[in-house]
Coordinates of C-alpha atoms (C1' of nucleotides) in Angstrom, one line a residue:
Chain A
M1 CA -11.2 23.7 -5.6
P2 CA -13.5 22.2 -3.4
E3 CA -15.4 23.4 -0.5
N4 CA -16.6 22.3 2.6
V5 CA -15.2 19.0 2.2
R6 CA -16.2 16.4 4.5
V7 CA -14.8 12.5 3.6
R8 CA -15.2 9.5 5.6
F9 CA -13.4 6.4 6.5
A10 CA -15.8 4.0 7.4
P11 CA -14.2 0.3 8.3
S12 CA -16.3 -2.8 9.7
P13 CA -14.6 -3.7 12.7
T14 CA -14.6 -7.3 11.6
G15 CA -10.7 -7.5 11.5
H16 CA -7.8 -5.2 12.2
L17 CA -6.7 -2.1 10.3
H18 CA -5.1 -3.6 7.2
I19 CA -2.9 -2.2 4.5
G20 CA -5.5 -1.7 2.2
G21 CA -7.9 0.0 5.1
A22 CA -5.2 1.9 5.9
R23 CA -4.5 3.5 2.2
T24 CA -8.3 4.3 2.0
A25 CA -8.1 6.2 5.5
V26 CA -4.9 7.8 4.5
Y27 CA -6.1 8.9 1.1
N28 CA -9.4 10.3 3.0
W29 CA -7.3 12.1 5.2
A30 CA -4.9 13.7 3.0
F31 CA -7.8 14.9 1.1
A32 CA -9.7 16.2 4.1
R33 CA -6.3 18.0 5.1
R34 CA -5.7 19.2 2.1
Y35 CA -8.7 21.1 1.7
G36 CA -9.3 22.3 5.0
G37 CA -12.2 19.6 5.6
Q38 CA -13.4 17.1 8.0
F39 CA -12.2 13.8 8.0
I40 CA -15.0 11.8 9.9
L41 CA -14.5 8.0 11.1
R42 CA -17.7 6.2 11.1
I43 CA -17.8 2.4 12.3
D44 CA -19.6 0.1 10.0
D45 CA -20.3 -2.5 12.8
T46 CA -23.8 -3.5 11.5
D47 CA -22.9 -7.2 11.2
P48 CA -22.9 -8.2 14.9
E49 CA -21.7 -11.6 13.9
R50 CA -18.5 -10.5 13.1
S51 CA -18.0 -7.2 14.7
T52 CA -16.2 -6.9 18.0
Q53 CA -15.6 -4.2 20.4
E54 CA -11.6 -5.0 20.2
N55 CA -11.4 -4.6 16.5
T56 CA -13.2 -1.3 16.9
E57 CA -10.5 -0.4 19.3
A58 CA -7.6 -1.7 17.4
I59 CA -8.6 0.2 14.1
M60 CA -8.4 3.6 16.0
R61 CA -5.3 2.4 17.4
A62 CA -3.7 1.7 14.4
M63 CA -5.1 5.1 12.9
R64 CA -3.8 7.1 16.2
W65 CA -0.3 5.3 15.5
L66 CA -0.4 6.2 11.8
G67 CA -1.2 9.6 12.9
L68 CA -4.6 9.9 11.1
D69 CA -6.5 12.2 13.5
W70 CA -10.4 12.2 13.0
D71 CA -12.4 15.3 13.4
E72 CA -15.7 13.1 14.1
G73 CA -16.3 9.8 15.1
P74 CA -15.9 7.7 18.1
E75 CA -14.2 9.4 21.0
A76 CA -13.8 12.6 19.2
G77 CA -17.7 13.4 18.9
G78 CA -19.2 15.6 16.3
S79 CA -22.5 16.8 15.4
S80 CA -23.5 14.1 13.1
G81 CA -23.2 11.3 15.3
P82 CA -23.5 8.5 16.5
Y83 CA -20.7 7.3 14.7
L84 CA -21.3 3.7 15.0
Q85 CA -23.8 2.0 12.7
S86 CA -25.4 0.1 15.6
E87 CA -26.3 3.1 17.1
R88 CA -28.1 4.9 14.1
G89 CA -31.0 2.4 14.0
P90 CA -33.5 5.2 14.6
L91 CA -32.0 7.1 11.5
Y92 CA -32.5 4.1 9.2
R93 CA -36.2 3.7 10.5
D94 CA -36.5 7.1 9.2
G95 CA -35.1 6.5 6.0
L96 CA -36.9 4.0 5.1
L97 CA -40.2 6.1 6.0
R98 CA -38.6 8.5 3.6
M99 CA -38.3 6.4 1.0
I100 CA -41.6 5.1 1.1
E101 CA -42.8 8.5 1.0
A102 CA -41.0 9.2 -1.9
G103 CA -42.4 6.1 -3.6
A104 CA -39.2 4.8 -4.0
A105 CA -39.9 1.9 -1.8
Y106 CA -42.5 -1.0 -1.7
P107 CA -42.6 -4.3 0.3
C108 CA -41.6 -7.5 -1.4
F109 CA -43.1 -10.9 -0.1
C110 CA -41.6 -13.0 -2.2
S111 CA -39.8 -16.1 -1.0
T112 CA -36.2 -16.8 -1.1
E113 CA -36.9 -19.9 -3.1
E114 CA -39.1 -17.9 -5.7
L115 CA -36.3 -15.4 -6.0
E116 CA -33.7 -18.1 -6.3
A117 CA -35.8 -19.8 -9.2
Q118 CA -35.9 -16.2 -10.7
R119 CA -32.4 -15.7 -10.5
E120 CA -31.4 -18.8 -12.3
A121 CA -33.8 -18.4 -14.9
A122 CA -32.5 -14.6 -15.9
R123 CA -29.1 -15.9 -15.9
A124 CA -30.0 -18.6 -18.2
E125 CA -31.8 -15.9 -20.3
G126 CA -28.9 -13.9 -20.4
G127 CA -30.9 -10.8 -19.8
Y128 CA -30.2 -8.2 -17.2
A129 CA -32.7 -7.7 -14.2
T130 CA -33.2 -10.8 -12.2
Y131 CA -36.0 -10.1 -10.0
D132 CA -39.2 -10.0 -11.6
R133 CA -40.6 -7.1 -9.4
A134 CA -43.8 -9.0 -9.2
C135 CA -44.6 -7.1 -5.8
R136 CA -43.8 -3.7 -7.3
Q137 CA -47.4 -4.4 -9.3
L138 CA -49.7 -5.5 -6.2
A139 CA -52.6 -3.6 -5.5
K140 CA -52.5 -0.8 -2.7
D141 CA -55.0 -2.5 -0.5
E142 CA -53.4 -6.0 -0.8
V143 CA -50.1 -4.5 0.3
K144 CA -51.9 -3.0 3.2
A145 CA -53.9 -5.8 4.0
R146 CA -50.8 -8.7 3.8
L147 CA -49.0 -6.0 5.9
D148 CA -51.1 -5.6 8.8
A149 CA -51.4 -9.5 8.8
G150 CA -47.8 -9.0 9.9
E151 CA -46.8 -11.1 6.7
A152 CA -42.9 -11.4 6.4
H153 CA -41.6 -9.0 3.8
V154 CA -38.6 -7.2 2.9
W155 CA -38.2 -3.7 1.2
R156 CA -37.0 -3.1 -2.1
L157 CA -35.7 0.1 -4.1
A158 CA -38.1 0.7 -7.0
V159 CA -35.9 1.8 -9.7
P160 CA -37.6 4.7 -11.7
E161 CA -39.5 3.8 -14.6
G162 CA -37.8 5.0 -17.7
R163 CA -34.8 5.9 -15.8
G164 CA -32.0 6.3 -18.3
D165 CA -28.3 5.1 -17.9
I166 CA -26.9 6.2 -14.5
M167 CA -23.9 8.1 -15.0
F168 CA -21.8 9.6 -12.9
T169 CA -17.8 11.3 -13.3
D170 CA -15.8 9.6 -11.0
A171 CA -12.5 11.6 -9.7
V172 CA -10.4 8.8 -10.6
R173 CA -12.0 6.7 -13.6
G174 CA -13.6 9.7 -15.4
P175 CA -17.3 9.4 -16.7
V176 CA -19.3 5.9 -15.9
S177 CA -22.0 4.8 -17.0
F178 CA -24.3 1.8 -16.1
P179 CA -27.7 0.9 -18.0
A180 CA -30.7 1.4 -15.4
E181 CA -32.2 -2.0 -16.8
A182 CA -29.5 -3.6 -15.1
M183 CA -30.4 -2.2 -11.8
D184 CA -32.5 -4.8 -10.0
D185 CA -35.0 -3.4 -7.5
Y186 CA -32.2 -4.2 -4.7
I187 CA -33.3 -5.0 -1.3
I188 CA -32.8 -2.5 1.1
V189 CA -34.3 -3.5 4.3
R190 CA -34.4 -7.0 5.4
S191 CA -36.9 -8.9 6.8
D192 CA -36.1 -8.3 10.0
G193 CA -36.1 -4.5 9.8
T194 CA -32.4 -3.9 9.0
P195 CA -30.7 -2.1 6.4
T196 CA -28.6 -3.3 4.0
Y197 CA -25.1 -2.0 3.0
N198 CA -25.9 0.0 0.1
F199 CA -28.7 1.7 1.6
V200 CA -27.2 2.5 5.2
T201 CA -24.0 3.7 3.7
V202 CA -26.0 6.0 1.6
L203 CA -28.1 7.3 4.7
D204 CA -24.9 7.8 6.9
D205 CA -23.2 9.5 4.1
A206 CA -25.9 11.5 3.2
G207 CA -26.9 12.3 7.0
M208 CA -23.5 13.0 7.3
G209 CA -23.0 15.7 4.9
I210 CA -20.2 13.6 3.0
T211 CA -19.1 15.5 0.0
H212 CA -16.4 13.0 -1.4
V213 CA -16.6 9.5 -1.1
I214 CA -13.1 8.0 -1.3
R215 CA -13.0 4.2 -1.6
G216 CA -12.0 0.9 -2.7
D217 CA -12.7 -0.3 -6.3
D218 CA -15.3 -3.2 -5.2
H219 CA -17.8 -0.3 -4.6
L220 CA -17.7 0.8 -8.1
A221 CA -20.3 -1.5 -9.1
N222 CA -22.5 -0.4 -6.2
T223 CA -22.3 3.2 -6.7
P224 CA -25.2 3.3 -9.3
R225 CA -27.6 1.4 -6.8
Q226 CA -26.5 4.3 -4.3
I227 CA -26.9 7.2 -6.6
L228 CA -30.7 6.1 -7.0
V229 CA -31.3 6.0 -3.2
Y230 CA -29.7 9.8 -3.2
E231 CA -31.9 10.7 -6.0
A232 CA -35.0 9.4 -4.3
L233 CA -34.2 10.9 -1.0
G234 CA -33.6 14.3 -2.8
E235 CA -30.3 14.6 -1.2
P236 CA -27.1 16.1 -3.0
V237 CA -24.9 13.2 -4.7
P238 CA -21.4 13.4 -3.6
T239 CA -18.2 13.0 -6.0
F240 CA -17.0 9.5 -5.8
A241 CA -13.2 8.2 -6.3
H242 CA -12.5 4.6 -6.4
M243 CA -9.1 3.7 -6.0
S244 CA -8.1 0.1 -7.3
M245 CA -7.3 -2.6 -5.1
I246 CA -3.9 -3.6 -3.7
W247 CA -2.7 -7.4 -4.1
G248 CA -0.4 -9.8 -2.8
S249 CA 3.1 -10.5 -4.9
D250 CA 1.0 -13.2 -6.5
G251 CA -1.6 -10.8 -7.9
K252 CA -4.1 -12.4 -5.5
R253 CA -5.8 -10.6 -2.8
L254 CA -3.6 -9.6 -0.1
S255 CA -3.9 -11.9 2.5
K256 CA -2.0 -13.7 5.3
R257 CA -0.1 -15.5 3.0
H258 CA 1.7 -12.4 1.9
G259 CA 3.1 -12.1 5.1
A260 CA 1.3 -9.3 7.7
T261 CA -1.3 -7.5 6.3
S262 CA -2.4 -5.6 9.5
V263 CA -0.9 -2.0 10.3
E264 CA -0.2 -3.1 14.0
A265 CA 1.8 -6.0 12.7
Y266 CA 4.2 -3.5 10.9
R267 CA 4.2 -1.5 13.9
D268 CA 5.5 -4.5 16.0
M269 CA 8.2 -5.3 13.4
G270 CA 9.6 -1.8 13.7
Y271 CA 8.2 -0.1 10.9
L272 CA 7.8 3.4 11.4
P273 CA 4.5 5.6 11.1
D274 CA 5.8 7.9 8.7
A275 CA 7.6 5.3 6.4
L276 CA 4.2 3.4 6.4
I277 CA 2.2 6.5 5.3
N278 CA 4.9 7.5 2.7
Y279 CA 5.0 3.6 1.1
I280 CA 1.0 3.2 1.4
A281 CA 0.4 6.4 -0.2
L282 CA 2.7 6.0 -3.1
L283 CA 0.4 2.5 -3.9
G284 CA -1.9 3.9 -6.4
W285 CA -0.9 7.6 -6.0
S286 CA 2.1 9.8 -7.3
I287 CA 3.1 13.3 -6.9
D288 CA 5.3 13.4 -10.3
D289 CA 7.7 11.1 -12.2
K290 CA 10.3 11.3 -9.6
T291 CA 9.5 11.8 -6.2
T292 CA 9.3 8.8 -3.9
L293 CA 10.3 9.9 -0.4
F294 CA 8.0 12.8 1.0
D295 CA 7.0 13.7 4.6
R296 CA 3.2 14.0 5.4
A297 CA 3.3 17.6 5.2
T298 CA 4.1 17.3 1.1
L299 CA 1.4 14.4 1.1
V300 CA -1.0 17.0 2.4
E301 CA 0.1 19.6 -0.2
K302 CA -0.1 17.6 -3.2
F303 CA -2.6 15.4 -2.6
A304 CA -4.7 15.3 -5.6
L305 CA -8.0 12.5 -6.5
D306 CA -6.9 12.8 -10.2
R307 CA -3.5 11.5 -9.3
I308 CA -4.5 8.5 -8.1
S309 CA -4.0 5.4 -10.8
K310 CA -6.6 3.3 -12.0
N311 CA -4.5 0.0 -11.6
P312 CA -4.1 -2.3 -9.0
A313 CA -1.0 -2.4 -7.4
I314 CA 1.0 -5.2 -5.9
F315 CA 2.2 -4.6 -2.2
D316 CA 6.0 -4.6 -2.3
P317 CA 7.3 -5.8 1.1
D318 CA 11.1 -4.9 -0.1
K319 CA 10.4 -1.6 -1.0
L320 CA 8.7 -0.7 2.1
E321 CA 11.4 -2.0 4.1
W322 CA 14.0 0.0 2.2
M323 CA 11.8 3.1 2.8
N324 CA 11.6 2.4 6.3
G325 CA 15.7 2.2 6.4
V326 CA 15.8 5.3 5.0
Y327 CA 13.4 6.9 7.8
I328 CA 15.5 5.4 10.2
R329 CA 18.7 6.9 8.8
D330 CA 17.1 10.2 8.2
M331 CA 15.9 10.5 12.1
P332 CA 17.9 13.0 14.2
P333 CA 19.8 11.2 16.4
Q334 CA 18.1 12.1 19.7
A335 CA 14.9 10.9 18.1
F336 CA 16.3 7.6 17.5
V337 CA 17.3 7.4 20.6
H338 CA 14.1 7.7 22.1
Q339 CA 12.5 5.3 19.4
M340 CA 14.7 3.1 20.8
V341 CA 13.4 2.8 24.0
P342 CA 10.5 0.3 23.5
W343 CA 12.8 -1.9 21.7
L344 CA 15.5 -2.5 23.9
D345 CA 13.2 -2.3 26.9
A346 CA 11.2 -5.4 25.3
A347 CA 14.5 -7.1 24.6
G348 CA 15.7 -6.7 28.1
L349 CA 18.6 -5.2 27.2
A350 CA 18.2 -1.5 28.9
S351 CA 15.0 0.2 30.4
A352 CA 13.7 3.6 29.7
D353 CA 15.5 5.0 33.0
D354 CA 19.0 3.0 31.8
I355 CA 18.5 5.1 28.3
A356 CA 17.8 8.5 29.9
D357 CA 20.5 7.8 32.5
R358 CA 23.1 7.3 29.9
N359 CA 22.1 9.4 27.0
D360 CA 25.4 10.4 25.5
W361 CA 26.5 6.7 25.2
F362 CA 23.1 6.0 23.4
L363 CA 23.5 9.0 20.8
A364 CA 27.0 7.8 20.3
L365 CA 25.7 4.3 19.7
T366 CA 22.6 5.5 17.1
P367 CA 25.0 6.2 14.3
L368 CA 26.1 2.7 14.2
V369 CA 22.7 1.2 14.3
T370 CA 20.9 3.2 12.1
E371 CA 22.8 2.6 9.3
R372 CA 22.8 -1.0 9.0
V373 CA 18.9 -1.4 10.3
K374 CA 15.9 -1.3 8.2
R375 CA 13.3 -2.3 11.1
M376 CA 13.7 -1.4 14.7
D377 CA 13.2 -5.0 15.7
E378 CA 16.8 -5.3 14.1
I379 CA 18.3 -3.2 16.9
A380 CA 18.2 -5.4 19.7
P381 CA 20.0 -8.4 18.1
M382 CA 22.9 -5.9 16.5
V383 CA 23.6 -4.4 19.9
R384 CA 23.2 -7.2 22.7
F385 CA 26.8 -7.7 22.8
L386 CA 27.0 -4.5 24.4
F387 CA 24.8 -5.1 27.1
E388 CA 24.9 -8.8 27.9
D389 CA 27.9 -11.8 28.0
I390 CA 28.4 -13.4 24.4
E391 CA 28.7 -16.4 23.2
I392 CA 31.3 -17.0 20.5
D393 CA 29.5 -18.4 17.4
D394 CA 30.4 -21.5 16.1
T395 CA 31.4 -20.3 12.3
A396 CA 33.0 -17.3 13.8
R397 CA 35.1 -19.2 15.9
E398 CA 35.9 -21.4 13.0
K399 CA 36.5 -18.9 10.3
V400 CA 38.5 -16.4 12.2
L401 CA 39.6 -17.6 15.6
A402 CA 40.7 -20.7 14.0
K403 CA 43.0 -19.1 11.7
E404 CA 46.7 -18.9 12.2
G405 CA 47.9 -15.8 14.2
A406 CA 44.7 -15.1 15.6
G407 CA 46.0 -16.1 19.2
E408 CA 49.0 -13.5 18.7
A409 CA 46.4 -10.9 17.6
L410 CA 44.4 -11.4 20.5
R411 CA 47.4 -11.3 22.8
A412 CA 48.5 -7.6 21.5
A413 CA 45.4 -6.4 21.1
A414 CA 44.7 -7.3 25.2
D415 CA 47.8 -5.3 25.7
A416 CA 47.3 -2.5 23.4
L417 CA 43.7 -2.3 24.8
R418 CA 45.1 -2.0 28.2
A419 CA 47.5 0.7 27.1
V420 CA 45.2 3.0 25.2
E421 CA 45.4 6.5 27.0
D422 CA 42.1 8.3 26.0
W423 CA 39.4 5.7 25.7
N424 CA 38.0 6.6 22.6
P425 CA 37.5 5.3 18.9
A426 CA 40.3 6.9 17.2
A427 CA 42.8 6.3 19.9
I428 CA 41.5 3.0 19.9
E429 CA 41.9 2.3 16.4
A430 CA 45.5 3.6 16.3
A431 CA 46.5 0.9 18.8
I432 CA 44.9 -1.8 17.0
R433 CA 46.3 -0.6 13.7
D434 CA 50.1 -0.7 15.3
I435 CA 49.5 -4.6 15.8
P436 CA 49.4 -6.1 11.9
P437 CA 52.8 -4.4 11.2
A438 CA 54.4 -5.3 14.2
L439 CA 53.3 -8.9 14.1
D440 CA 53.3 -9.0 10.4
L441 CA 50.0 -10.2 10.2
K442 CA 47.1 -9.2 8.1
P443 CA 44.9 -6.2 9.0
K444 CA 42.1 -8.0 8.3
L445 CA 42.9 -11.2 10.4
V446 CA 44.0 -8.9 13.4
F447 CA 40.5 -7.0 12.9
Q448 CA 38.2 -9.9 12.9
A449 CA 40.1 -12.0 15.2
V450 CA 39.0 -8.8 17.8
R451 CA 35.9 -8.4 16.1
V452 CA 35.0 -11.9 17.2
A453 CA 36.3 -11.6 20.2
I454 CA 34.5 -8.2 21.4
T455 CA 31.0 -9.2 19.7
G456 CA 30.9 -13.0 19.4
S457 CA 30.2 -12.7 15.7
A458 CA 32.1 -12.0 12.1
V459 CA 29.6 -9.1 11.5
S460 CA 29.2 -6.2 13.5
P461 CA 28.8 -2.6 14.0
P462 CA 31.9 -0.7 13.6
L463 CA 34.9 -2.4 15.8
F464 CA 36.7 0.5 17.2
E465 CA 33.2 2.3 18.1
S466 CA 31.6 -0.8 19.4
V467 CA 35.2 -1.3 21.6
A468 CA 34.5 2.0 22.8
L469 CA 31.0 1.8 23.8
L470 CA 31.8 -1.6 25.5
G471 CA 34.3 0.0 27.8
R472 CA 37.9 -0.7 28.5
E473 CA 37.5 -3.6 31.5
R474 CA 34.7 -5.6 29.3
S475 CA 36.9 -5.4 26.1
V476 CA 40.0 -6.7 27.7
E477 CA 38.1 -9.1 29.5
R478 CA 36.6 -10.5 26.6
V479 CA 39.4 -10.2 24.2
E480 CA 41.3 -12.7 27.0
A481 CA 38.6 -14.9 27.1
A482 CA 38.5 -15.4 23.7
L483 CA 42.1 -16.0 23.8
A484 CA 41.9 -18.5 26.7
S485 CA 39.1 -20.3 24.6
I486 CA 41.3 -21.1 21.6
Chain B
rG1 C1' -24.3 -15.7 -18.0
rG2 C1' -25.0 -10.1 -17.4
rC3 C1' -23.1 -5.1 -16.1
rC4 C1' -18.7 -2.5 -14.8
rC5 C1' -13.6 -1.2 -14.1
rG6 C1' -8.3 -2.3 -15.6
rU7 C1' -3.6 -3.9 -18.8
rU8 C1' 3.8 0.9 -19.5
rC9 C1' 10.6 -2.9 -17.0
rG10 C1' 10.0 -8.5 -12.0
rU11 C1' 7.3 -4.6 -8.8
rC12 C1' 5.3 0.7 -7.7
rU13 C1' 4.9 4.3 -11.3
rA14 C1' 5.8 9.0 -14.9
rG15 C1' 3.7 9.8 -19.6
rC16 C1' -1.9 12.6 -20.9
rG17 C1' -0.4 12.8 -30.5
rG18 C1' 6.1 14.3 -31.6
rU19 C1' 10.6 11.6 -25.3
rU20 C1' 17.0 7.8 -26.8
rA21 C1' 9.7 5.7 -23.0
rG22 C1' 11.9 9.2 -17.2
rG23 C1' 12.4 7.9 -11.7
rA24 C1' 12.3 4.3 -7.4
rC25 C1' 12.6 -0.7 -5.1
rA26 C1' 14.8 -5.3 -6.4
rC27 C1' 18.9 -7.3 -9.5
rC28 C1' 24.4 -7.4 -11.4
rG29 C1' 29.4 -5.0 -11.4
rC30 C1' 32.8 -1.4 -9.9
rC31 C1' 34.7 2.1 -6.0
rC32 C1' 34.4 3.2 -0.9
rU33 C1' 36.0 0.0 3.4
rC34 C1' 38.1 -3.2 9.8
rU35 C1' 33.1 -7.3 8.7
rC36 C1' 28.1 -6.0 7.6
rA37 C1' 25.7 -1.8 6.0
rA38 C1' 25.3 3.1 4.4
rG39 C1' 26.8 5.9 0.0
rG40 C1' 28.8 7.0 -4.9
rC41 C1' 29.3 5.4 -10.1
rG42 C1' 27.7 2.2 -13.8
rG43 C1' 24.6 -2.0 -16.1
rA44 C1' 21.0 -5.0 -17.3
rG45 C1' 15.6 -4.9 -17.7
rA46 C1' 9.2 -2.2 -21.0
rU47 C1' 8.6 -4.6 -29.5
rC48 C1' 3.9 0.2 -23.7
rA49 C1' -1.4 -7.2 -23.5
rC50 C1' -2.7 -8.0 -28.5
rG51 C1' -5.3 -6.9 -33.7
rG52 C1' -7.3 -3.3 -36.3
rG53 C1' -8.4 1.8 -37.3
rU54 C1' -8.1 7.6 -36.8
rU55 C1' -3.4 10.7 -38.0
rC56 C1' 1.9 13.0 -41.5
rG57 C1' 2.9 11.0 -36.6
rA58 C1' -0.1 6.9 -31.2
rA59 C1' 2.3 4.1 -25.0
rU60 C1' -1.3 8.4 -25.3
rC61 C1' -7.8 9.0 -29.1
rC62 C1' -11.8 5.1 -31.3
rC63 C1' -13.4 -0.1 -31.8
rG64 C1' -12.5 -5.2 -31.2
rU65 C1' -10.0 -9.5 -28.9
rA66 C1' -7.5 -11.6 -24.7
rC67 C1' -6.4 -11.8 -19.8
rG68 C1' -7.1 -10.0 -15.1
rG69 C1' -10.7 -7.8 -11.0
rG70 C1' -15.0 -6.3 -9.1
rC71 C1' -20.4 -6.2 -8.7
rU72 C1' -24.6 -9.4 -9.9
rA73 C1' -26.6 -11.7 -1.6
rC74 C1' -32.1 -10.6 3.2
rC75 C1' -22.3 -9.5 3.3
rA76 C1' -20.0 -5.3 4.2

RNA sequence: GGCCCGUUCGUCUAGCGGUUAGGACACCGCCCUCUCAAGGCGGAGAUCACGGGUUCGAAUCCCGUACGGGCUACCA
């Protein structure tokens, strides 16, 4: 059992928190919680062109909404900050110095054109490395002279001479090995003095005491490069766990074309954070052969790196939607009433105060809607008829009200509703059920006629409960209005 | 081109030498039923990418091949 676990999620604020990033965050979070460790949020905003404050905020907002709380990071503080890469410049300069002292970095004065040519040549030859390491051979005094003269240069990592294969045991993929000869003396500091990704990542992870690096598959091939830096710095190499990517339905990178990709977009479509977490967790991880529904506590309790699957997963919106429906149905009624507030409010149907004032009425409405809704945004259209005047839709009129006997049925229904003694679903049902035998009409015709009159549609929540919730006065009015409109 | 990773129903997955290859979503049928749902029951759907080995026995181990993906940037 791992101890003193410290993991991090390091999104780049070049966009919103998307499904793939969210899964990385969920796995890191669950792992930290599972072993009582720290979950650190670090913002990789070293790309000033594409990074924005808005994105950083949106990412944190999405994480909070998902309930992924971080122990250290922006707004949370911590002793290994700053947690914005853009504020860690001095640490990176120090890192380079350490590399130079260790003899693991050297300046390179080669021009981009030279490098380009070398790359092409190396590729044509079919060999390993591309950079010929010319500057690594430069005499010390020449290097000093050119540096002093202010000649443009980058800093490269010196892959140790005679280094054997770089091997590590990935927590999800098992032993992985890369030939050292395949490693270039890659650039760790650009000519403008800024560090490159493979270098900063190690500086930050080492500096923050990260013990387990759980991240996307796309970083697997970067890992040996990073290990070289840990070794040069004399820092302990963390455990790596590379999970596969999430693809769209066509097997291509998940993008806008596959529908929403951002977590906040799912929030806005009426998905519940618990459902999203559950679904996302299952995209590349499993508890056993049967469990598909589990709460957060179970996720934390069962989470294990070695149960992360090696193959990529395709995001299936249908399954997410099904799962969201399950969570909606499982919600305690009072909780659902609270959840409904923003949705009804946004639709202009009921304010938070309205809902608080008539809590019992909304509680009665709850089972009617939870059973037939998979997303919160479906609620408003389904219950609109209870709040606003209706307009009978054309197909319902045609299919139901135009039928022979519909008028008779409505006339009888109006009378029956007026006569109901205790205004409740059972009494209403009894009264309406008396109509078909009395008029020798088919029950379905009668029910549907009343439904269309009351809701304006041939599809609605259960009729008698709906009538009960609408109230006697408005129900009778609507039945009469429908009758008059035939 | 080189290096690395992956490949079980349409999809997510279980499986870690001996199973009728299990579950979930989606799909189809039946039941329930005032519509729609929800629910219950059942069904179809996987020659475990392919080819060689190893073994009494392979989805499981080994080697190839194919296909997909990642990395190979002064992006992250």
